[in-house]
Amino acid sequence: MNLRTPALRVGLLPAGIAIALTPAFASAQEQSADQNTTTLDRIEITGSRIRGADVETQQPIITLDRQALEKQGYTSVADVLQNLTSAGSPAISRADALASGEDVGGYYIDIRNLGAQRTLVLMNGKRLGASTSGLQDLSQIPFSAIERIEILKDGASSIYGSDAIAGVVNIITRKRFDGAEASVEYGQFSNGDGDTNQYSLTIGSQGERGGVTLSAEYNKQDPVFAKDRWFSKGGSLGPNTTPSSWSPVSQNGSWFGPCGAGGADAWCTLNQGGNPNNVGDYHAITPSEYANSNQQMMLQTGIERKSVYVNANYDLTDAITFNADVLYNERSTDQQIAGYPYQSAAFDTPLSADSAFNPTGEDVDFRRRLWEVPRTTESQLKTLRFAPTVSGFFQVGDHTWDWDVGALWNRNDVTKTGHGDMSLIAARQALGASFINADGVAQCGTAANPVGLDACRPWNPLLPYGVAGAGSLADPATQTYLFPYYTDTGRTKTTSYTANLSGTIATLPAGDLGVAVGYEHREEQGRFVPDAFAQSGESTGLAATTTEGKYELDEFYIELNVPLLSDLPFAKELTLNVATRYSDYDNFGDTTNSKFGFTWRPIDELLVRGTYAEGFRAPSINDLYGGIGSSFESYIDPCGVNAPGSVNGNAACNAAGVPAGYVQLGQGLVPCSAYPCQTPDQFISGSNPNLLPETSKSKTAGIVWSPRWVEGLDISLDWYNYKIENMIIADSVDRILRDCYVLGDATRCDGITRAADGHISSMFYGLANLGQMETEGYDLGIKYRLPELGIGQFAIDWQTSYVSKYDEAGQNSAGENITIGRVGEPGIFRVRSNLGVNWEYGDFAAAYNLRYYSGMKESCITLADGWCDAPDHIANGESDPLRHTGSNTFHDLQVSWKAPWNATIALGANNVFDHRGPLMYSAPNSDFAYYGGFDIGRFIYAKYTQRF
């Protein structure tokens, strides 16, 4: 029988997450002995809803307790998790200043590079609120409120439902905290930028039957600009590139025509000190005058967070407890990129012949980077979360049964404010007819029919940056007229109700036959509304439309833990775990997913474990009901006679009305002379309401060895394999055209429209369940706490992940299905390894961590200049020149002192030796020639924590 006291009673969490050794237990143990506290002998772990006394090694789980979190120089959950060896590339990193949309500014975790939307994140066993894209933002959770983090590296859809394909991250918060704790942390890069400030306060009080804990936190991280780092200051291809590789859209305006008297047609820009109204004062622009956009761009975005978390719990009776979590969080992220590279031909907005600023007297196309007004975006997220639970236990004979009923209401409100994209409505007017009035002021319209300055401001795009004068973008009034503020808004809601019951059905010869059953109803709804300018396409920003939709589901699960053998030779323990979950969605239908696991302990110090799990990911609101976007795609029309692999004249092309001898038409409806060729018409891409769930199968097998002759040593080795099918991926124009016309699949032709001359005048290519992938590898963990020595206590934690396979299904240039091996690409490292060494001596401590990343590969951008070390590499029968880089190791160090006034002072540095990663010209997870997951410099910090 399990003995429990009211102060220690912790009910089963609705989402079945581990509450092993919760803060309540630790806090209660510190209370006086007259409270008669009792150690709980049945605990839960992530990945199972059945309590047990020895289940912490049944599945591959990593636990980061609060002590481990405090030994790292990070101020967000995601930064800590990103350093796990099993973590993949960040979905949207702070190095993606060019990223746009609802999810920008969030912090996301991706286990095994299977995608952040395939890693389920929980807070105290209940889902975090997700965006319409299905991403769960870890920045919602204040760092100071965290007690520990548990990471299950295994599929768990049978336990938690959708999204738990790669694994589960559970953030467990502090509860029944008694006293107060205040912390201040400050840090910056040794370059003198990226200042980080964090202030937090945790206070709590508890009585005989309950308590309240409050954590409040403020965090601000300043941005870092690309011009201040060696790899990003020079241009898109690294520090040593010349202006000839920069964008030809200069901050000095240029128009297309004959430069000077009798000059040849070229892009003409004003001579220094020249008269902008005199054609003879212009010259053909040279590469030295091109703009380096990186000079205005952020390398790392700025972020500010304010959050308050409250936990309240109360023992209603000796067997029933009420618990509630309340969270409020505000996050603001700042982005800045260079002024827009305006090209009038792209918007059909030439400088009018009737403009007072036109030196030619006829309409001319022009180029000019809008350098005076960099593009900025402020992304604000407000989160409100309320999660109440009533839990309890009861006895049936000698067996204890746990139950709980709970609810979750989570709401995320997003507001994005953008500035720096030009209004095309205003641009047409500003570039149209204008004159110089009697006061010498430029004015829209004509002298006979003027337009007031309050309604229109003329713009002279030919004035160089920094030159004042009529129509200059340096004029605040002109900026106000041409550059409005754009506002996107969004809201997502997660609502769920749960009921769970677990206990022991019977006691078998080998142990208790455990069971857990439960029900969950969940509703997800979301809406993201781009600004009216984006929806109409009347700005230089990307066009977008509204995303709006919802779905709901009902789920039932059952889990059994069956002990088969115990205390026998070569079978100290043999246990089988089986779980299955039925999910019924109101949009696509139902799905059933099961999991099978075993635990075999042949001898006391050796454990063998394995699992087989089915999983799924339901399409997100954005996948199903997202808005549409437009683009001018480059593609190969197989019905064109000159196209590689042409099938002109076959039945499919003839049925589509393509004439014999048709040549693919490109921009300006001119026959294409090179392939791929860009369409003259906008193609549309977007969501697909007919999507089905992604499906997966995962397998793990491993051992845990704790040799009895080496006390304090634990070694684990796990093998894993994941296969995902029906992956939701963006379809491609070329793939659709091959399927329709080459392979003759008529179902793929529906979105293609051709004009009378045969060219494709419009096309829709949305999301589809076309993706497949498989990954396989090994995780090795070695932990050793050495015997205490005269010089202190040492502990070693060495974690290594090895990826043996990461394959994706794709197509080659001929449309044939191929397998693409991606191991070694940035983020998909063959080997990642972390070595941590901790030392304690009295009140002093030090923590050292080594982070190793194996070498990377990328496709060559050129065969010149020695960039390409494998120019003859062949993949799937096609030329695939590669460039390889070496391995990288970063070192972190923290030293701390426990002061006699109950305070802790810590000093530390991440990337203490200021290691520089290699240039990566493919700019992976970044907008620059550098991997976005690597440190961008040495970060030094100081932390002070006072306890009361």
Short mmCIF file of N, CA and C in Angstrom, two decimals, residues 511-634:
data_model
loop_
_atom_site.label_atom_id
_atom_site.label_comp_id
_atom_site.label_asym_id
_atom_site.label_seq_id
_atom_site.Cartn_x
_atom_site.Cartn_y
_atom_site.Cartn_z
N GLY A 511 4.86 -8.99 -10.43
CA GLY A 511 4.63 -7.61 -10.04
C GLY A 511 3.23 -7.15 -10.36
N ASP A 512 2.99 -5.84 -10.24
CA ASP A 512 1.66 -5.28 -10.45
C ASP A 512 1.35 -5.15 -11.94
N LEU A 513 0.14 -5.56 -12.31
CA LEU A 513 -0.37 -5.35 -13.66
C LEU A 513 -1.02 -3.97 -13.69
N GLY A 514 -0.32 -3.00 -14.29
CA GLY A 514 -0.77 -1.62 -14.29
C GLY A 514 -1.57 -1.27 -15.52
N VAL A 515 -2.51 -0.35 -15.36
CA VAL A 515 -3.32 0.09 -16.47
C VAL A 515 -3.58 1.58 -16.33
N ALA A 516 -3.71 2.26 -17.46
CA ALA A 516 -4.12 3.66 -17.49
C ALA A 516 -5.09 3.83 -18.65
N VAL A 517 -6.17 4.54 -18.41
CA VAL A 517 -7.14 4.84 -19.46
C VAL A 517 -7.49 6.32 -19.36
N GLY A 518 -7.94 6.90 -20.47
CA GLY A 518 -8.28 8.31 -20.41
C GLY A 518 -8.96 8.80 -21.67
N TYR A 519 -9.40 10.04 -21.57
CA TYR A 519 -10.13 10.69 -22.66
C TYR A 519 -9.67 12.14 -22.74
N GLU A 520 -9.59 12.65 -23.96
CA GLU A 520 -9.27 14.07 -24.15
C GLU A 520 -10.11 14.63 -25.30
N HIS A 521 -10.68 15.79 -25.05
CA HIS A 521 -11.32 16.56 -26.12
C HIS A 521 -10.50 17.83 -26.31
N ARG A 522 -10.14 18.11 -27.56
CA ARG A 522 -9.30 19.28 -27.82
C ARG A 522 -9.83 20.04 -29.03
N GLU A 523 -9.71 21.35 -28.96
CA GLU A 523 -10.09 22.20 -30.09
C GLU A 523 -8.97 23.18 -30.35
N GLU A 524 -8.57 23.27 -31.62
CA GLU A 524 -7.56 24.22 -32.05
C GLU A 524 -8.20 25.18 -33.05
N GLN A 525 -8.01 26.46 -32.81
CA GLN A 525 -8.52 27.44 -33.78
C GLN A 525 -7.50 28.57 -33.92
N GLY A 526 -7.43 29.11 -35.12
CA GLY A 526 -6.44 30.15 -35.35
C GLY A 526 -6.82 31.06 -36.50
N ARG A 527 -6.28 32.27 -36.43
CA ARG A 527 -6.52 33.26 -37.47
C ARG A 527 -5.31 34.17 -37.55
N PHE A 528 -4.82 34.39 -38.76
CA PHE A 528 -3.73 35.34 -38.98
C PHE A 528 -4.10 36.20 -40.16
N VAL A 529 -4.19 37.51 -39.93
CA VAL A 529 -4.70 38.45 -40.93
C VAL A 529 -3.58 39.41 -41.33
N PRO A 530 -3.01 39.26 -42.52
CA PRO A 530 -2.01 40.22 -42.99
C PRO A 530 -2.63 41.60 -43.22
N ASP A 531 -1.78 42.60 -43.22
CA ASP A 531 -2.22 43.97 -43.48
C ASP A 531 -2.94 44.06 -44.83
N ALA A 532 -3.84 45.05 -44.95
CA ALA A 532 -4.60 45.22 -46.20
C ALA A 532 -3.68 45.43 -47.39
N PHE A 533 -2.53 46.09 -47.19
CA PHE A 533 -1.59 46.28 -48.30
C PHE A 533 -1.05 44.93 -48.78
N ALA A 534 -0.75 44.02 -47.83
CA ALA A 534 -0.25 42.70 -48.21
C ALA A 534 -1.32 41.90 -48.94
N GLN A 535 -2.55 42.03 -48.49
CA GLN A 535 -3.63 41.27 -49.12
C GLN A 535 -3.94 41.79 -50.53
N SER A 536 -3.75 43.08 -50.74
CA SER A 536 -4.03 43.65 -52.06
C SER A 536 -2.82 43.64 -52.96
N GLY A 537 -1.63 43.38 -52.39
CA GLY A 537 -0.40 43.43 -53.18
C GLY A 537 0.04 44.82 -53.52
N GLU A 538 -0.46 45.82 -52.79
CA GLU A 538 -0.17 47.22 -53.11
C GLU A 538 0.99 47.77 -52.27
N SER A 539 2.01 46.95 -52.05
CA SER A 539 3.22 47.44 -51.41
C SER A 539 4.38 46.61 -51.93
N THR A 540 5.59 47.04 -51.61
CA THR A 540 6.76 46.29 -52.04
C THR A 540 6.96 45.03 -51.19
N GLY A 541 6.17 44.86 -50.14
CA GLY A 541 6.26 43.66 -49.31
C GLY A 541 5.63 42.47 -50.01
N LEU A 542 5.82 41.28 -49.41
CA LEU A 542 5.28 40.06 -49.98
C LEU A 542 3.77 40.03 -49.85
N ALA A 543 3.12 39.61 -50.92
CA ALA A 543 1.66 39.49 -50.88
C ALA A 543 1.27 38.30 -50.02
N ALA A 544 0.15 38.40 -49.33
CA ALA A 544 -0.34 37.33 -48.46
C ALA A 544 -1.82 37.52 -48.23
N THR A 545 -2.48 36.44 -47.89
CA THR A 545 -3.91 36.50 -47.58
C THR A 545 -4.16 35.88 -46.22
N THR A 546 -5.38 35.97 -45.75
CA THR A 546 -5.75 35.55 -44.40
C THR A 546 -5.72 34.03 -44.25
N THR A 547 -5.20 33.60 -43.11
CA THR A 547 -5.28 32.21 -42.68
C THR A 547 -6.30 32.12 -41.56
N GLU A 548 -7.29 31.25 -41.70
CA GLU A 548 -8.31 31.13 -40.66
C GLU A 548 -8.95 29.76 -40.73
N GLY A 549 -9.09 29.12 -39.58
CA GLY A 549 -9.75 27.82 -39.53
C GLY A 549 -9.70 27.24 -38.13
N LYS A 550 -10.33 26.11 -37.97
CA LYS A 550 -10.32 25.41 -36.70
C LYS A 550 -10.64 23.94 -36.93
N TYR A 551 -10.30 23.13 -35.96
CA TYR A 551 -10.71 21.74 -35.97
C TYR A 551 -10.79 21.27 -34.52
N GLU A 552 -11.51 20.18 -34.31
CA GLU A 552 -11.60 19.61 -32.98
C GLU A 552 -11.54 18.09 -33.07
N LEU A 553 -11.25 17.46 -31.94
CA LEU A 553 -11.04 16.02 -31.93
C LEU A 553 -11.38 15.44 -30.58
N ASP A 554 -11.65 14.16 -30.59
CA ASP A 554 -11.84 13.37 -29.38
C ASP A 554 -10.88 12.20 -29.42
N GLU A 555 -10.27 11.92 -28.26
CA GLU A 555 -9.27 10.85 -28.20
C GLU A 555 -9.49 9.98 -26.97
N PHE A 556 -9.24 8.69 -27.15
CA PHE A 556 -9.28 7.71 -26.07
C PHE A 556 -7.99 6.90 -26.10
N TYR A 557 -7.47 6.56 -24.94
CA TYR A 557 -6.26 5.78 -24.90
C TYR A 557 -6.35 4.72 -23.80
N ILE A 558 -5.54 3.70 -23.95
CA ILE A 558 -5.35 2.71 -22.90
C ILE A 558 -3.89 2.28 -22.92
N GLU A 559 -3.34 2.08 -21.74
CA GLU A 559 -1.95 1.64 -21.60
C GLU A 559 -1.89 0.53 -20.57
N LEU A 560 -1.11 -0.49 -20.88
CA LEU A 560 -0.91 -1.63 -19.97
C LEU A 560 0.56 -1.82 -19.70
N ASN A 561 0.90 -2.10 -18.45
CA ASN A 561 2.27 -2.44 -18.07
C ASN A 561 2.22 -3.84 -17.47
N VAL A 562 2.77 -4.82 -18.19
CA VAL A 562 2.61 -6.22 -17.83
C VAL A 562 3.95 -6.80 -17.38
N PRO A 563 4.11 -7.09 -16.08
CA PRO A 563 5.34 -7.73 -15.62
C PRO A 563 5.29 -9.23 -15.93
N LEU A 564 6.27 -9.72 -16.67
CA LEU A 564 6.27 -11.12 -17.09
C LEU A 564 7.14 -11.99 -16.20
N LEU A 565 8.34 -11.52 -15.88
CA LEU A 565 9.27 -12.29 -15.05
C LEU A 565 9.95 -11.37 -14.06
N SER A 566 10.38 -11.91 -12.92
CA SER A 566 11.15 -11.12 -11.96
C SER A 566 11.93 -12.05 -11.05
N ASP A 567 13.09 -11.55 -10.63
CA ASP A 567 13.94 -12.25 -9.64
C ASP A 567 14.27 -13.68 -10.05
N LEU A 568 14.53 -13.88 -11.35
CA LEU A 568 14.94 -15.17 -11.85
C LEU A 568 16.32 -15.05 -12.48
N PRO A 569 17.04 -16.15 -12.62
CA PRO A 569 18.34 -16.07 -13.29
C PRO A 569 18.19 -15.51 -14.69
N PHE A 570 18.98 -14.50 -15.02
CA PHE A 570 18.96 -13.80 -16.31
C PHE A 570 17.59 -13.16 -16.60
N ALA A 571 16.83 -12.96 -15.58
CA ALA A 571 15.55 -12.26 -15.72
C ALA A 571 15.17 -11.63 -14.39
N LYS A 572 16.04 -10.73 -13.95
CA LYS A 572 15.69 -9.98 -12.76
C LYS A 572 14.41 -9.19 -12.98
N GLU A 573 14.20 -8.81 -14.24
CA GLU A 573 12.95 -8.13 -14.61
C GLU A 573 12.71 -8.33 -16.09
N LEU A 574 11.47 -8.61 -16.45
CA LEU A 574 11.04 -8.62 -17.84
C LEU A 574 9.63 -8.07 -17.87
N THR A 575 9.48 -6.89 -18.46
CA THR A 575 8.19 -6.18 -18.44
C THR A 575 7.83 -5.76 -19.85
N LEU A 576 6.56 -5.89 -20.18
CA LEU A 576 6.04 -5.47 -21.46
C LEU A 576 5.10 -4.28 -21.25
N ASN A 577 5.26 -3.25 -22.08
CA ASN A 577 4.38 -2.09 -22.02
C ASN A 577 3.69 -1.93 -23.37
N VAL A 578 2.37 -1.79 -23.34
CA VAL A 578 1.57 -1.67 -24.55
C VAL A 578 0.62 -0.49 -24.39
N ALA A 579 0.51 0.35 -25.42
CA ALA A 579 -0.42 1.49 -25.37
C ALA A 579 -1.02 1.69 -26.76
N THR A 580 -2.23 2.17 -26.79
CA THR A 580 -2.87 2.51 -28.05
C THR A 580 -3.79 3.70 -27.84
N ARG A 581 -3.93 4.51 -28.89
CA ARG A 581 -4.72 5.74 -28.80
C ARG A 581 -5.55 5.88 -30.07
N TYR A 582 -6.83 6.13 -29.87
CA TYR A 582 -7.76 6.35 -30.97
C TYR A 582 -8.08 7.84 -31.02
N SER A 583 -7.88 8.46 -32.18
CA SER A 583 -8.10 9.90 -32.35
C SER A 583 -9.11 10.11 -33.46
N ASP A 584 -10.14 10.88 -33.18
CA ASP A 584 -11.21 11.15 -34.14
C ASP A 584 -11.26 12.66 -34.40
N TYR A 585 -10.82 13.07 -35.61
CA TYR A 585 -10.79 14.49 -36.00
C TYR A 585 -12.03 14.80 -36.84
N ASP A 586 -12.49 16.03 -36.72
CA ASP A 586 -13.69 16.40 -37.48
C ASP A 586 -13.37 16.84 -38.90
N ASN A 587 -12.08 16.87 -39.27
CA ASN A 587 -11.75 17.28 -40.64
C ASN A 587 -11.32 16.11 -41.52
N PHE A 588 -10.33 15.34 -41.11
CA PHE A 588 -9.84 14.27 -42.00
C PHE A 588 -10.34 12.89 -41.60
N GLY A 589 -10.89 12.70 -40.40
CA GLY A 589 -11.36 11.39 -39.98
C GLY A 589 -10.62 10.90 -38.75
N ASP A 590 -10.42 9.58 -38.65
CA ASP A 590 -9.84 9.02 -37.44
C ASP A 590 -8.54 8.30 -37.73
N THR A 591 -7.81 8.03 -36.67
CA THR A 591 -6.54 7.31 -36.77
C THR A 591 -6.27 6.63 -35.44
N THR A 592 -5.64 5.46 -35.50
CA THR A 592 -5.28 4.71 -34.31
C THR A 592 -3.77 4.46 -34.34
N ASN A 593 -3.12 4.72 -33.22
CA ASN A 593 -1.67 4.58 -33.13
C ASN A 593 -1.31 3.82 -31.86
N SER A 594 -0.39 2.89 -32.00
CA SER A 594 -0.04 2.02 -30.89
C SER A 594 1.47 2.04 -30.64
N LYS A 595 1.82 1.57 -29.46
CA LYS A 595 3.23 1.51 -29.06
C LYS A 595 3.47 0.25 -28.24
N PHE A 596 4.62 -0.38 -28.48
CA PHE A 596 4.99 -1.58 -27.75
C PHE A 596 6.41 -1.38 -27.23
N GLY A 597 6.61 -1.71 -25.97
CA GLY A 597 7.93 -1.57 -25.39
C GLY A 597 8.22 -2.69 -24.42
N PHE A 598 9.50 -2.95 -24.22
CA PHE A 598 9.88 -3.98 -23.25
C PHE A 598 11.06 -3.50 -22.44
N THR A 599 11.17 -4.04 -21.24
CA THR A 599 12.30 -3.81 -20.36
C THR A 599 12.78 -5.16 -19.85
N TRP A 600 14.03 -5.45 -20.08
CA TRP A 600 14.61 -6.73 -19.63
C TRP A 600 15.88 -6.42 -18.85
N ARG A 601 15.92 -6.92 -17.62
CA ARG A 601 17.09 -6.73 -16.78
C ARG A 601 17.66 -8.12 -16.47
N PRO A 602 18.62 -8.58 -17.29
CA PRO A 602 19.16 -9.93 -17.06
C PRO A 602 19.92 -10.04 -15.74
N ILE A 603 20.63 -8.97 -15.38
CA ILE A 603 21.31 -8.89 -14.10
C ILE A 603 21.05 -7.51 -13.52
N ASP A 604 21.33 -7.35 -12.24
CA ASP A 604 20.97 -6.11 -11.57
C ASP A 604 21.55 -4.88 -12.23
N GLU A 605 22.77 -4.95 -12.74
CA GLU A 605 23.42 -3.74 -13.24
C GLU A 605 23.21 -3.49 -14.73
N LEU A 606 22.48 -4.34 -15.41
CA LEU A 606 22.30 -4.20 -16.85
C LEU A 606 20.82 -4.21 -17.21
N LEU A 607 20.41 -3.23 -17.98
CA LEU A 607 19.03 -3.15 -18.44
C LEU A 607 19.02 -3.06 -19.96
N VAL A 608 18.15 -3.82 -20.58
CA VAL A 608 17.96 -3.79 -22.03
C VAL A 608 16.54 -3.30 -22.29
N ARG A 609 16.39 -2.34 -23.23
CA ARG A 609 15.08 -1.75 -23.48
C ARG A 609 14.86 -1.60 -24.98
N GLY A 610 13.59 -1.55 -25.37
CA GLY A 610 13.28 -1.36 -26.77
C GLY A 610 11.83 -0.92 -26.94
N THR A 611 11.55 -0.23 -28.04
CA THR A 611 10.19 0.23 -28.33
C THR A 611 9.93 0.16 -29.82
N TYR A 612 8.67 0.01 -30.14
CA TYR A 612 8.17 0.17 -31.51
C TYR A 612 6.94 1.05 -31.39
N ALA A 613 6.90 2.17 -32.15
CA ALA A 613 5.80 3.12 -31.99
C ALA A 613 5.30 3.60 -33.33
N GLU A 614 3.99 3.71 -33.42
CA GLU A 614 3.35 4.38 -34.55
C GLU A 614 3.06 5.82 -34.15
N GLY A 615 3.14 6.73 -35.10
CA GLY A 615 2.90 8.14 -34.78
C GLY A 615 2.21 8.84 -35.93
N PHE A 616 1.75 10.05 -35.64
CA PHE A 616 1.13 10.85 -36.69
C PHE A 616 1.22 12.32 -36.35
N ARG A 617 1.13 13.15 -37.37
CA ARG A 617 1.01 14.60 -37.20
C ARG A 617 -0.17 15.07 -38.02
N ALA A 618 -1.16 15.63 -37.35
CA ALA A 618 -2.32 16.15 -38.05
C ALA A 618 -1.95 17.44 -38.77
N PRO A 619 -2.53 17.69 -39.95
CA PRO A 619 -2.25 18.95 -40.65
C PRO A 619 -2.61 20.14 -39.77
N SER A 620 -1.76 21.17 -39.80
CA SER A 620 -2.01 22.36 -39.00
C SER A 620 -3.07 23.23 -39.67
N ILE A 621 -3.52 24.23 -38.94
CA ILE A 621 -4.50 25.17 -39.49
C ILE A 621 -3.95 25.86 -40.73
N ASN A 622 -2.66 26.21 -40.69
CA ASN A 622 -2.05 26.86 -41.85
C ASN A 622 -1.93 25.89 -43.02
N ASP A 623 -1.64 24.61 -42.74
CA ASP A 623 -1.59 23.61 -43.81
C ASP A 623 -2.94 23.49 -44.52
N LEU A 624 -4.02 23.53 -43.72
CA LEU A 624 -5.36 23.28 -44.26
C LEU A 624 -6.04 24.54 -44.79
N TYR A 625 -5.91 25.62 -44.02
CA TYR A 625 -6.71 26.81 -44.30
C TYR A 625 -5.87 28.07 -44.46
N GLY A 626 -4.58 27.87 -44.76
CA GLY A 626 -3.68 29.01 -44.88
C GLY A 626 -4.00 29.87 -46.09
N GLY A 627 -3.51 31.07 -46.06
CA GLY A 627 -3.69 31.98 -47.19
C GLY A 627 -2.85 31.54 -48.37
N ILE A 628 -2.99 32.25 -49.46
CA ILE A 628 -2.24 31.95 -50.67
C ILE A 628 -1.20 33.03 -50.93
N GLY A 629 -0.19 32.68 -51.69
CA GLY A 629 0.84 33.63 -52.07
C GLY A 629 1.12 33.51 -53.55
N SER A 630 1.76 34.51 -54.10
CA SER A 630 2.05 34.52 -55.54
C SER A 630 3.54 34.66 -55.77
N SER A 631 3.99 34.16 -56.93
CA SER A 631 5.40 34.26 -57.28
C SER A 631 5.56 34.03 -58.78
N PHE A 632 6.69 34.47 -59.32
CA PHE A 632 7.04 34.23 -60.72
C PHE A 632 8.08 33.10 -60.71
N GLU A 633 7.63 31.90 -61.00
CA GLU A 633 8.46 30.72 -60.87
C GLU A 633 9.30 30.46 -62.13
N SER A 634 10.47 29.90 -61.92
CA SER A 634 11.29 29.40 -63.02
C SER A 634 11.09 27.89 -63.12
#
